[in-house]
Short mmCIF file of N, CA and C in Angstrom, two decimals:
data_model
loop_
_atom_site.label_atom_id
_atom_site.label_comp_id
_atom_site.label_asym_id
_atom_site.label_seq_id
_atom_site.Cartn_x
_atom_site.Cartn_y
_atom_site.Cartn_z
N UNK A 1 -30.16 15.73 -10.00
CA UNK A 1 -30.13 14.65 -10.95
C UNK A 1 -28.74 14.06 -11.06
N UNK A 2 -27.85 15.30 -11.29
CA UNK A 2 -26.30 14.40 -10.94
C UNK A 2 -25.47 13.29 -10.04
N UNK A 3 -26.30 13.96 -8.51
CA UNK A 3 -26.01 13.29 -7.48
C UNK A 3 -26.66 11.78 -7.66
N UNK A 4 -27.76 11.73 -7.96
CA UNK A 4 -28.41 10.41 -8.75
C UNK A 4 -27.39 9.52 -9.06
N UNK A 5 -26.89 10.02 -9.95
CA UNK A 5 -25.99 9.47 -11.02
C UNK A 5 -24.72 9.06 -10.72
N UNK A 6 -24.11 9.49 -9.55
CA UNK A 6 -23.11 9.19 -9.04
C UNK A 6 -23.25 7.96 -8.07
N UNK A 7 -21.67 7.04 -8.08
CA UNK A 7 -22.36 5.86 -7.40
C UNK A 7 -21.48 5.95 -6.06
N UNK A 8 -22.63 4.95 -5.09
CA UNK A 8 -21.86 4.94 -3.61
C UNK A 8 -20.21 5.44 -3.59
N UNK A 9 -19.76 6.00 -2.41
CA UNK A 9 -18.35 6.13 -2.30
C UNK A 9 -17.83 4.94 -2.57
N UNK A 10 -17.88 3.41 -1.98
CA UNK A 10 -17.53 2.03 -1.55
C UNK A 10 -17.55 1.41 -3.18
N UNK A 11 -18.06 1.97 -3.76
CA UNK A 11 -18.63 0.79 -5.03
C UNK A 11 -17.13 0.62 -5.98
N UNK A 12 -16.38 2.03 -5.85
CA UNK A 12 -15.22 1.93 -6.65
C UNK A 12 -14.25 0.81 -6.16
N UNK A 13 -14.48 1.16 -4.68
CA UNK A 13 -13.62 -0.21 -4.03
C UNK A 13 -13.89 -1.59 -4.43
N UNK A 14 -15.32 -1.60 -4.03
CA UNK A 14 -15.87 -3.35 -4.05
C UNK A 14 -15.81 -3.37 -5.70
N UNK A 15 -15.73 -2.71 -6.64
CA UNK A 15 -15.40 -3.61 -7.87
C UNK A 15 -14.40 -3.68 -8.14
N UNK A 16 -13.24 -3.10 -7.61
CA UNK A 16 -11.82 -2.95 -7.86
C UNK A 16 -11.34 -4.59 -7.47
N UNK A 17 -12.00 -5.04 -6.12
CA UNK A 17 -11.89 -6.03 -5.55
C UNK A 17 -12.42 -7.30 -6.04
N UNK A 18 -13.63 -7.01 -6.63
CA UNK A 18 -14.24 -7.61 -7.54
C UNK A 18 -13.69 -8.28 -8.78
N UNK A 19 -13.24 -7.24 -9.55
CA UNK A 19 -12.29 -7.40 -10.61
C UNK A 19 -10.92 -8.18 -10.46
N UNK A 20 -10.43 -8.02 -9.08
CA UNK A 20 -9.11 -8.50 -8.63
C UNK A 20 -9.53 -10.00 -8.28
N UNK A 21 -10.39 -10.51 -8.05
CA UNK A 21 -10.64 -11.68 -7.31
C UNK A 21 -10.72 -12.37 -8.89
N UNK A 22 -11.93 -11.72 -9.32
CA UNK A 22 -12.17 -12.65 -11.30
C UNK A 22 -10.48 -13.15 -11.55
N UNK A 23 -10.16 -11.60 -12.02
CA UNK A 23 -8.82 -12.01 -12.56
C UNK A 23 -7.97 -12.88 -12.13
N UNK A 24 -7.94 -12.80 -10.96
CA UNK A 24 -6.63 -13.24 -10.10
C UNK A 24 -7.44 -15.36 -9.76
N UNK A 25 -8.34 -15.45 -9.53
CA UNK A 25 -9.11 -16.64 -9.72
C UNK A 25 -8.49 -17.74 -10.72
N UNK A 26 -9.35 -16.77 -11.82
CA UNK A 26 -8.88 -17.09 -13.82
C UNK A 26 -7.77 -17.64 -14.07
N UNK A 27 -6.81 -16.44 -13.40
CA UNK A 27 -5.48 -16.82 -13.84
C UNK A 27 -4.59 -17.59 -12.99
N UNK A 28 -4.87 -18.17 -11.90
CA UNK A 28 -4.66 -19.09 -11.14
C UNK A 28 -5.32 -20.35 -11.16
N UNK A 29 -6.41 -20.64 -11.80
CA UNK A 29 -6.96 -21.93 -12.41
C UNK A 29 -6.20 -22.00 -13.34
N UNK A 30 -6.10 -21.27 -14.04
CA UNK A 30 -5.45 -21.47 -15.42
C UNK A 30 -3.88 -21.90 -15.46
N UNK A 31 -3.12 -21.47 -14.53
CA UNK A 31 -1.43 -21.68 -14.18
C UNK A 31 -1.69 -23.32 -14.05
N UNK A 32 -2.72 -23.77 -12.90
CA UNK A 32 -2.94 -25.23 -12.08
C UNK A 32 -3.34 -25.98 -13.10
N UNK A 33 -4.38 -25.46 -13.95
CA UNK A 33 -4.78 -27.13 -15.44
C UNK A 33 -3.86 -26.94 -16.11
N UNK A 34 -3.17 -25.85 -16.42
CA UNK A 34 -2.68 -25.91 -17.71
C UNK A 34 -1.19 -25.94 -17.47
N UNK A 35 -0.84 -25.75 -16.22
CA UNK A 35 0.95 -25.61 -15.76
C UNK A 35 1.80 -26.03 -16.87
N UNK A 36 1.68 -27.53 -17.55
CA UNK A 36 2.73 -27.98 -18.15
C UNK A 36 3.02 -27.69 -19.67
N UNK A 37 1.49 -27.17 -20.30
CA UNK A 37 1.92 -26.27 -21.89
C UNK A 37 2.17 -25.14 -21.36
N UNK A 38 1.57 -24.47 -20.88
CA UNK A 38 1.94 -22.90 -20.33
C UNK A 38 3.74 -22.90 -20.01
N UNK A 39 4.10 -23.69 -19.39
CA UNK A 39 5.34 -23.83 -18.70
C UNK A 39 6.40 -23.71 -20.34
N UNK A 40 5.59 -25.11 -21.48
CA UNK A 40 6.52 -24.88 -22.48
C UNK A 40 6.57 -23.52 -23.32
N UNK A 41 5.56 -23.06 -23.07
CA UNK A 41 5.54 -21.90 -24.22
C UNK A 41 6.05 -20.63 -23.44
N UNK A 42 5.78 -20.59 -22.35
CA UNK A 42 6.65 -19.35 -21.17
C UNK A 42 8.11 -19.62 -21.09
N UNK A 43 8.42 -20.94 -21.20
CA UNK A 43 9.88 -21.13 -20.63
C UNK A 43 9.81 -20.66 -18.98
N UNK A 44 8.95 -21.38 -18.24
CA UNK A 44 8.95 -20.53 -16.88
C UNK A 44 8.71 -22.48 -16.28
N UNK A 45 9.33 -22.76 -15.26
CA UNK A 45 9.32 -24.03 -14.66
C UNK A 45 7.35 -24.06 -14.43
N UNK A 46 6.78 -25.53 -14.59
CA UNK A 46 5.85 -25.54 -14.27
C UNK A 46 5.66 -25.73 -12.85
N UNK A 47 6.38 -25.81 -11.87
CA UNK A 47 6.25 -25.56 -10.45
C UNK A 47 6.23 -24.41 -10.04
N UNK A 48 7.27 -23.67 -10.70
CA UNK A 48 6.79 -21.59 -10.38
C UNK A 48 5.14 -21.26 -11.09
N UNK A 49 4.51 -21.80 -11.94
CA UNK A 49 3.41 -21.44 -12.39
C UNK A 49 2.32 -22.05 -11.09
N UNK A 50 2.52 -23.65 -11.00
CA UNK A 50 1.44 -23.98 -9.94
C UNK A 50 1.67 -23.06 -8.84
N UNK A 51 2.92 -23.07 -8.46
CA UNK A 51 3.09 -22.09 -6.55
C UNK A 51 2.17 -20.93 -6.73
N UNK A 52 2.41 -20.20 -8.03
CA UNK A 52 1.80 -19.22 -8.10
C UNK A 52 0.19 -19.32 -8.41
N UNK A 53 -0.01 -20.29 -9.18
CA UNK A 53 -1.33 -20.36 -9.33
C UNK A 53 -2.32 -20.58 -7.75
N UNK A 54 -1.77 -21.65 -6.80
CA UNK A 54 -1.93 -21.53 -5.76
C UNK A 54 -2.17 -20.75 -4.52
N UNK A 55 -1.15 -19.42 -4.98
CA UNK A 55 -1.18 -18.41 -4.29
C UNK A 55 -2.58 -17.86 -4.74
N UNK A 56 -2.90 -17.68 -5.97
CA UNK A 56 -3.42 -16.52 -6.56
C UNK A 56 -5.49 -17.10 -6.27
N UNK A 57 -5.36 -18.78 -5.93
CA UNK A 57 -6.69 -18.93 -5.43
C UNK A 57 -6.94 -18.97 -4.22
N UNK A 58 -5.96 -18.79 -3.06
CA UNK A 58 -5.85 -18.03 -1.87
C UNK A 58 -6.39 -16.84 -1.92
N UNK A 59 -5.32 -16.23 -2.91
CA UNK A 59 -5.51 -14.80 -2.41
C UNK A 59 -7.15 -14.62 -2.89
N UNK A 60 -7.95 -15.10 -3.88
CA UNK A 60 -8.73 -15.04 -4.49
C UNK A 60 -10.09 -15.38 -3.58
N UNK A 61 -9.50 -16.18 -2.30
CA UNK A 61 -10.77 -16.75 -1.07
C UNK A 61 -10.29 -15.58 -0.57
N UNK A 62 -9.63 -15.02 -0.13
CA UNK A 62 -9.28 -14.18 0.93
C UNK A 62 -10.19 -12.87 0.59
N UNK A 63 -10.18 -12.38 -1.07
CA UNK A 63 -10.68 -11.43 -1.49
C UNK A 63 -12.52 -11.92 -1.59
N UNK A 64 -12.97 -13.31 -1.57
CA UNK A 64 -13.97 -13.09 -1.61
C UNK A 64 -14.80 -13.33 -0.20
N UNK A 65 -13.61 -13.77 0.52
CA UNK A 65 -14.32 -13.09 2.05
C UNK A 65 -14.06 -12.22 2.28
N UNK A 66 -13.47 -11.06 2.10
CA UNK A 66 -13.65 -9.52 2.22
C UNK A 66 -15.12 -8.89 1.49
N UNK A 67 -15.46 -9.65 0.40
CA UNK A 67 -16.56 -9.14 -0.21
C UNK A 67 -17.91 -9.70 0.82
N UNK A 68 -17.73 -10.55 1.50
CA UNK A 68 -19.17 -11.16 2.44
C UNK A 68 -19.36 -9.80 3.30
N UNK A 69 -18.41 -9.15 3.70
CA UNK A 69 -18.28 -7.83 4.66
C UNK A 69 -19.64 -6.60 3.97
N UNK A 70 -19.64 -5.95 5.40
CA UNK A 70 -20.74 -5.28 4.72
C UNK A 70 -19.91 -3.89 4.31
N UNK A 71 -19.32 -3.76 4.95
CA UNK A 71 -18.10 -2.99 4.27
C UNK A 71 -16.57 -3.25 4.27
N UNK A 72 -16.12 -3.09 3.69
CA UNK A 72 -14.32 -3.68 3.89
C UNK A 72 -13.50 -1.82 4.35
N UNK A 73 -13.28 -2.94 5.09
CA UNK A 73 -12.39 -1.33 6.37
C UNK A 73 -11.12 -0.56 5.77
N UNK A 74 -10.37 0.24 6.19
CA UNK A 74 -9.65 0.53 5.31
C UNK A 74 -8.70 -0.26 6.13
N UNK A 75 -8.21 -0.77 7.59
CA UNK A 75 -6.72 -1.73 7.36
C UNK A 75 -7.19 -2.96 6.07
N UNK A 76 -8.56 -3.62 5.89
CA UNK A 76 -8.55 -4.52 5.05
C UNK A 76 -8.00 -4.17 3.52
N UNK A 77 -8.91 -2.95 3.56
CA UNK A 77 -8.15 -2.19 1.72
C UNK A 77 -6.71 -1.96 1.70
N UNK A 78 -6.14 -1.58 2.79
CA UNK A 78 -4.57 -1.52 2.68
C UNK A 78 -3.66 -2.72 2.42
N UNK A 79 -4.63 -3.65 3.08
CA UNK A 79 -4.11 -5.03 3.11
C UNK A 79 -3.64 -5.74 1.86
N UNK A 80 -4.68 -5.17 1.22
CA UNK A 80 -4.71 -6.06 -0.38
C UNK A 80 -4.04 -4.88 -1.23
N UNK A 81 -4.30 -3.02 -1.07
CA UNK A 81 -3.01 -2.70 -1.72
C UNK A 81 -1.71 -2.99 -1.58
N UNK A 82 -1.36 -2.96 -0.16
CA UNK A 82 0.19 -3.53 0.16
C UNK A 82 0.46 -4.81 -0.64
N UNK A 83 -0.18 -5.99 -0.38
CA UNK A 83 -0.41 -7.25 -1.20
C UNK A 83 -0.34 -7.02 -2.39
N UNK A 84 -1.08 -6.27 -3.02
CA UNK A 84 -0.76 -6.26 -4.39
C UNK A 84 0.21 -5.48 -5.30
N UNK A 85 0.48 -4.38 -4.48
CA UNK A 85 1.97 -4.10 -4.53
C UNK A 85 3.15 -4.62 -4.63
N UNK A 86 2.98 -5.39 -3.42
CA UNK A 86 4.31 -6.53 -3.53
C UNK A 86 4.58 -7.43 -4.75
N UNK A 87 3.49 -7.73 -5.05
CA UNK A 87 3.22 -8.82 -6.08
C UNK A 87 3.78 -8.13 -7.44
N UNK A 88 3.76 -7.11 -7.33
CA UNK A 88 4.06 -6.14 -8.89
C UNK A 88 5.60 -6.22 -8.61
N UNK A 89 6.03 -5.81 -6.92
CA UNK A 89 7.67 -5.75 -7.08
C UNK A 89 8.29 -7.27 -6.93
N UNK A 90 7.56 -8.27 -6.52
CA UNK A 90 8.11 -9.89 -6.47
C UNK A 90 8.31 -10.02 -8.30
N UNK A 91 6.95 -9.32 -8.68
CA UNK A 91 7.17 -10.04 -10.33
C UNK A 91 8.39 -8.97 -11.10
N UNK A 92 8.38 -8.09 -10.73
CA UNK A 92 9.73 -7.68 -11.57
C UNK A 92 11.08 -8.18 -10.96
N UNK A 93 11.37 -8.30 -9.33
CA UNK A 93 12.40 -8.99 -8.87
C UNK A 93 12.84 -10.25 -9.37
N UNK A 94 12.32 -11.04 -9.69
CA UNK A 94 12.26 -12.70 -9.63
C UNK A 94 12.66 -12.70 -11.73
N UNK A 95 12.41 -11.60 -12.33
CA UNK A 95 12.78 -11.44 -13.50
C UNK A 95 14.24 -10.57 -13.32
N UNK A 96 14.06 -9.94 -12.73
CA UNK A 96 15.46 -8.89 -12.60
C UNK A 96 17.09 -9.68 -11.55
N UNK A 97 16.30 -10.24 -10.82
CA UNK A 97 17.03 -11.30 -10.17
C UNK A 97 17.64 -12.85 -10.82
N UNK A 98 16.91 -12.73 -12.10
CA UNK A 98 17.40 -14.31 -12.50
C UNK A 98 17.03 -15.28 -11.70
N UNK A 99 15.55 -15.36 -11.20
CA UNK A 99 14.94 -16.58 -10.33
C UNK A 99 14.38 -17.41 -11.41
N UNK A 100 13.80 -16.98 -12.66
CA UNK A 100 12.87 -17.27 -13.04
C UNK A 100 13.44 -16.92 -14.76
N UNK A 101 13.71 -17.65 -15.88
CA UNK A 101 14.43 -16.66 -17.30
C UNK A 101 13.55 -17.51 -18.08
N UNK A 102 12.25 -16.81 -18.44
CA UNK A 102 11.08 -16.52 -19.20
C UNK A 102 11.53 -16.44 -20.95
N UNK A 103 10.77 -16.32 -21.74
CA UNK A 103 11.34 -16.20 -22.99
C UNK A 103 10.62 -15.01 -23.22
N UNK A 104 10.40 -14.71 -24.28
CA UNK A 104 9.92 -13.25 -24.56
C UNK A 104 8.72 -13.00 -23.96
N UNK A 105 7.82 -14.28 -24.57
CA UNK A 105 6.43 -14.47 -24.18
C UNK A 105 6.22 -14.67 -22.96
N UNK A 106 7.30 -15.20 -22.25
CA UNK A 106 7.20 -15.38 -20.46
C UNK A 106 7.55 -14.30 -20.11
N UNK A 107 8.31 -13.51 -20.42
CA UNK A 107 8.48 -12.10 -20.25
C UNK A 107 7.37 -11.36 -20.16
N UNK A 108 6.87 -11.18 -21.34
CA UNK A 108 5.44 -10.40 -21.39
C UNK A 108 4.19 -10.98 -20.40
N UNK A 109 4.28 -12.00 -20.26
CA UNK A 109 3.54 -12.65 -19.19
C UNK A 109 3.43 -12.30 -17.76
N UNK A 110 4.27 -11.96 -17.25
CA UNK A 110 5.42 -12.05 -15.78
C UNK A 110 4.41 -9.96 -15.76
N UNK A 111 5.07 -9.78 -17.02
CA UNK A 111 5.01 -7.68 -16.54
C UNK A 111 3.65 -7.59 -17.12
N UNK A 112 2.56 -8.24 -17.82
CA UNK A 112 1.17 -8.19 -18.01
C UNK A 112 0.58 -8.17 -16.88
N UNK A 113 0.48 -9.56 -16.18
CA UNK A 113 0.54 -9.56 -14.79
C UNK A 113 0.76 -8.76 -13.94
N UNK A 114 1.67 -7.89 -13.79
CA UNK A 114 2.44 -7.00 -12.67
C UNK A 114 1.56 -5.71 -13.47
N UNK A 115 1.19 -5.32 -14.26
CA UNK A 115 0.99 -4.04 -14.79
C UNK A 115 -0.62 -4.05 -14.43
N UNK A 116 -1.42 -5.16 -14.53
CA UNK A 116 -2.73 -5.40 -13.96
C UNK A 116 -3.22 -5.73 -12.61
N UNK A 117 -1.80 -6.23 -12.04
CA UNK A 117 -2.30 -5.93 -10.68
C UNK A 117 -1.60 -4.48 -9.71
N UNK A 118 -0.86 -3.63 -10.80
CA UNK A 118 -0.67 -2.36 -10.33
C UNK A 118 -1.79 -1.30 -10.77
N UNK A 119 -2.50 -1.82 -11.73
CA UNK A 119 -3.55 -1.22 -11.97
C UNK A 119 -5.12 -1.23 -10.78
N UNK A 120 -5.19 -2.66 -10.56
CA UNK A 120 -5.68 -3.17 -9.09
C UNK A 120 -5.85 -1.72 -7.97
N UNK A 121 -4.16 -1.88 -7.52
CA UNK A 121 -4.23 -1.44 -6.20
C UNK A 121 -4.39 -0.29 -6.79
N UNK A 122 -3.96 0.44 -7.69
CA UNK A 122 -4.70 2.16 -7.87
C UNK A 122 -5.80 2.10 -7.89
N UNK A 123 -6.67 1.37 -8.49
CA UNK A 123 -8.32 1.39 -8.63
C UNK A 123 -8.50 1.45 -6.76
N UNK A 124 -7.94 0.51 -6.41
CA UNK A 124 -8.55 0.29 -4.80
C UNK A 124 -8.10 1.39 -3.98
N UNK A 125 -6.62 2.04 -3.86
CA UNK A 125 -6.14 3.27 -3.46
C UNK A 125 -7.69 4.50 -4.10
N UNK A 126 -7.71 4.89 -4.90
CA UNK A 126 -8.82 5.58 -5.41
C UNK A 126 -9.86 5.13 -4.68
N UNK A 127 -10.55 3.87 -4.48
CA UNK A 127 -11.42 3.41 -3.71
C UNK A 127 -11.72 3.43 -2.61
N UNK A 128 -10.48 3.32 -2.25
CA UNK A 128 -10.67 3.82 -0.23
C UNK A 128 -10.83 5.03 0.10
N UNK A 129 -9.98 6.08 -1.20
CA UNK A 129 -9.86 6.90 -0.73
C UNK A 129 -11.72 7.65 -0.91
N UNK A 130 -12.32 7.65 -1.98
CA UNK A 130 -13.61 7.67 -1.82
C UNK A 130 -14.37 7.11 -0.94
N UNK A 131 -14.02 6.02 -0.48
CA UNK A 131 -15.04 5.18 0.83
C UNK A 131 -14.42 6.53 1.79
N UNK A 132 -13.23 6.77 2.52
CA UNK A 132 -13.28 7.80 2.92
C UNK A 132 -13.47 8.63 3.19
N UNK A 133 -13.77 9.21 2.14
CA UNK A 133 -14.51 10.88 2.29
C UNK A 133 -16.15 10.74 2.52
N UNK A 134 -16.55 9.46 2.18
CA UNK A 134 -17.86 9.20 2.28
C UNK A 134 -18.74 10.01 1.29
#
């Protein structure tokens, strides 16, 4: 009855991915309509919000053609942990570097961001590693 109850190895992955695509979608529509209040209330240029918003509905096709797959391989799962890794150390660099001087609320913005998509790649690390073991 337990074994029942337990779900595919893959499923932790494909919603990890799942979840990453919503979010990462959302919040990249949202940078692109809204760039220029967002921009005033972040204190963050509204051209660093569109680039990024841009990126983030890329990355967001990219993740939902990985989901057409009947399974996503593990170089593909590495792909998007490495990727989303980076993205956690670009968003603390670009604050720690003085690319980018946010106000509090752009602050909290910038490491919300980075803390949810480090949350991401652990869900998906966990995920492969279950698609793995099968």
């Amino acid at each position: 009855m337990a074994i029942a109850a337990q779900a595919r190895p893959s499923s932790l992955l494909r919603r990890a991915l799942v979840a990453d695509a919503v979010i990462s979608g959302a919040v990249g529509a949202l940078q692109l309509a809204v760039a220029g209040p967002l921009s005033g209330l972040l204190a963050i240029e509204a051209g660093w919000l569109q680039r990024s918003g841009v990126v983030l509905l890329a990355w967001t096709a990219l993740l939902g053609w990985m989901l057409t797959r009947k399974t996503v391989s593990p170089p593909m799962a590495w792909t998007v942990i490495g990727t989303n890794l980076a993205w956690v150390l670009a968003s603390i660099l670009v604050l720690v570097e003085g690319a980018i001087a946010p106000n509090t609320l752009g602050t909290a913005y910038v490491l919300a961001q980075a803390a949810v998509v480090a949350i991401f790649a652990e869900l998906q690390f966990f995920g492969l590693r279950r698609q793995s073991r099968g």
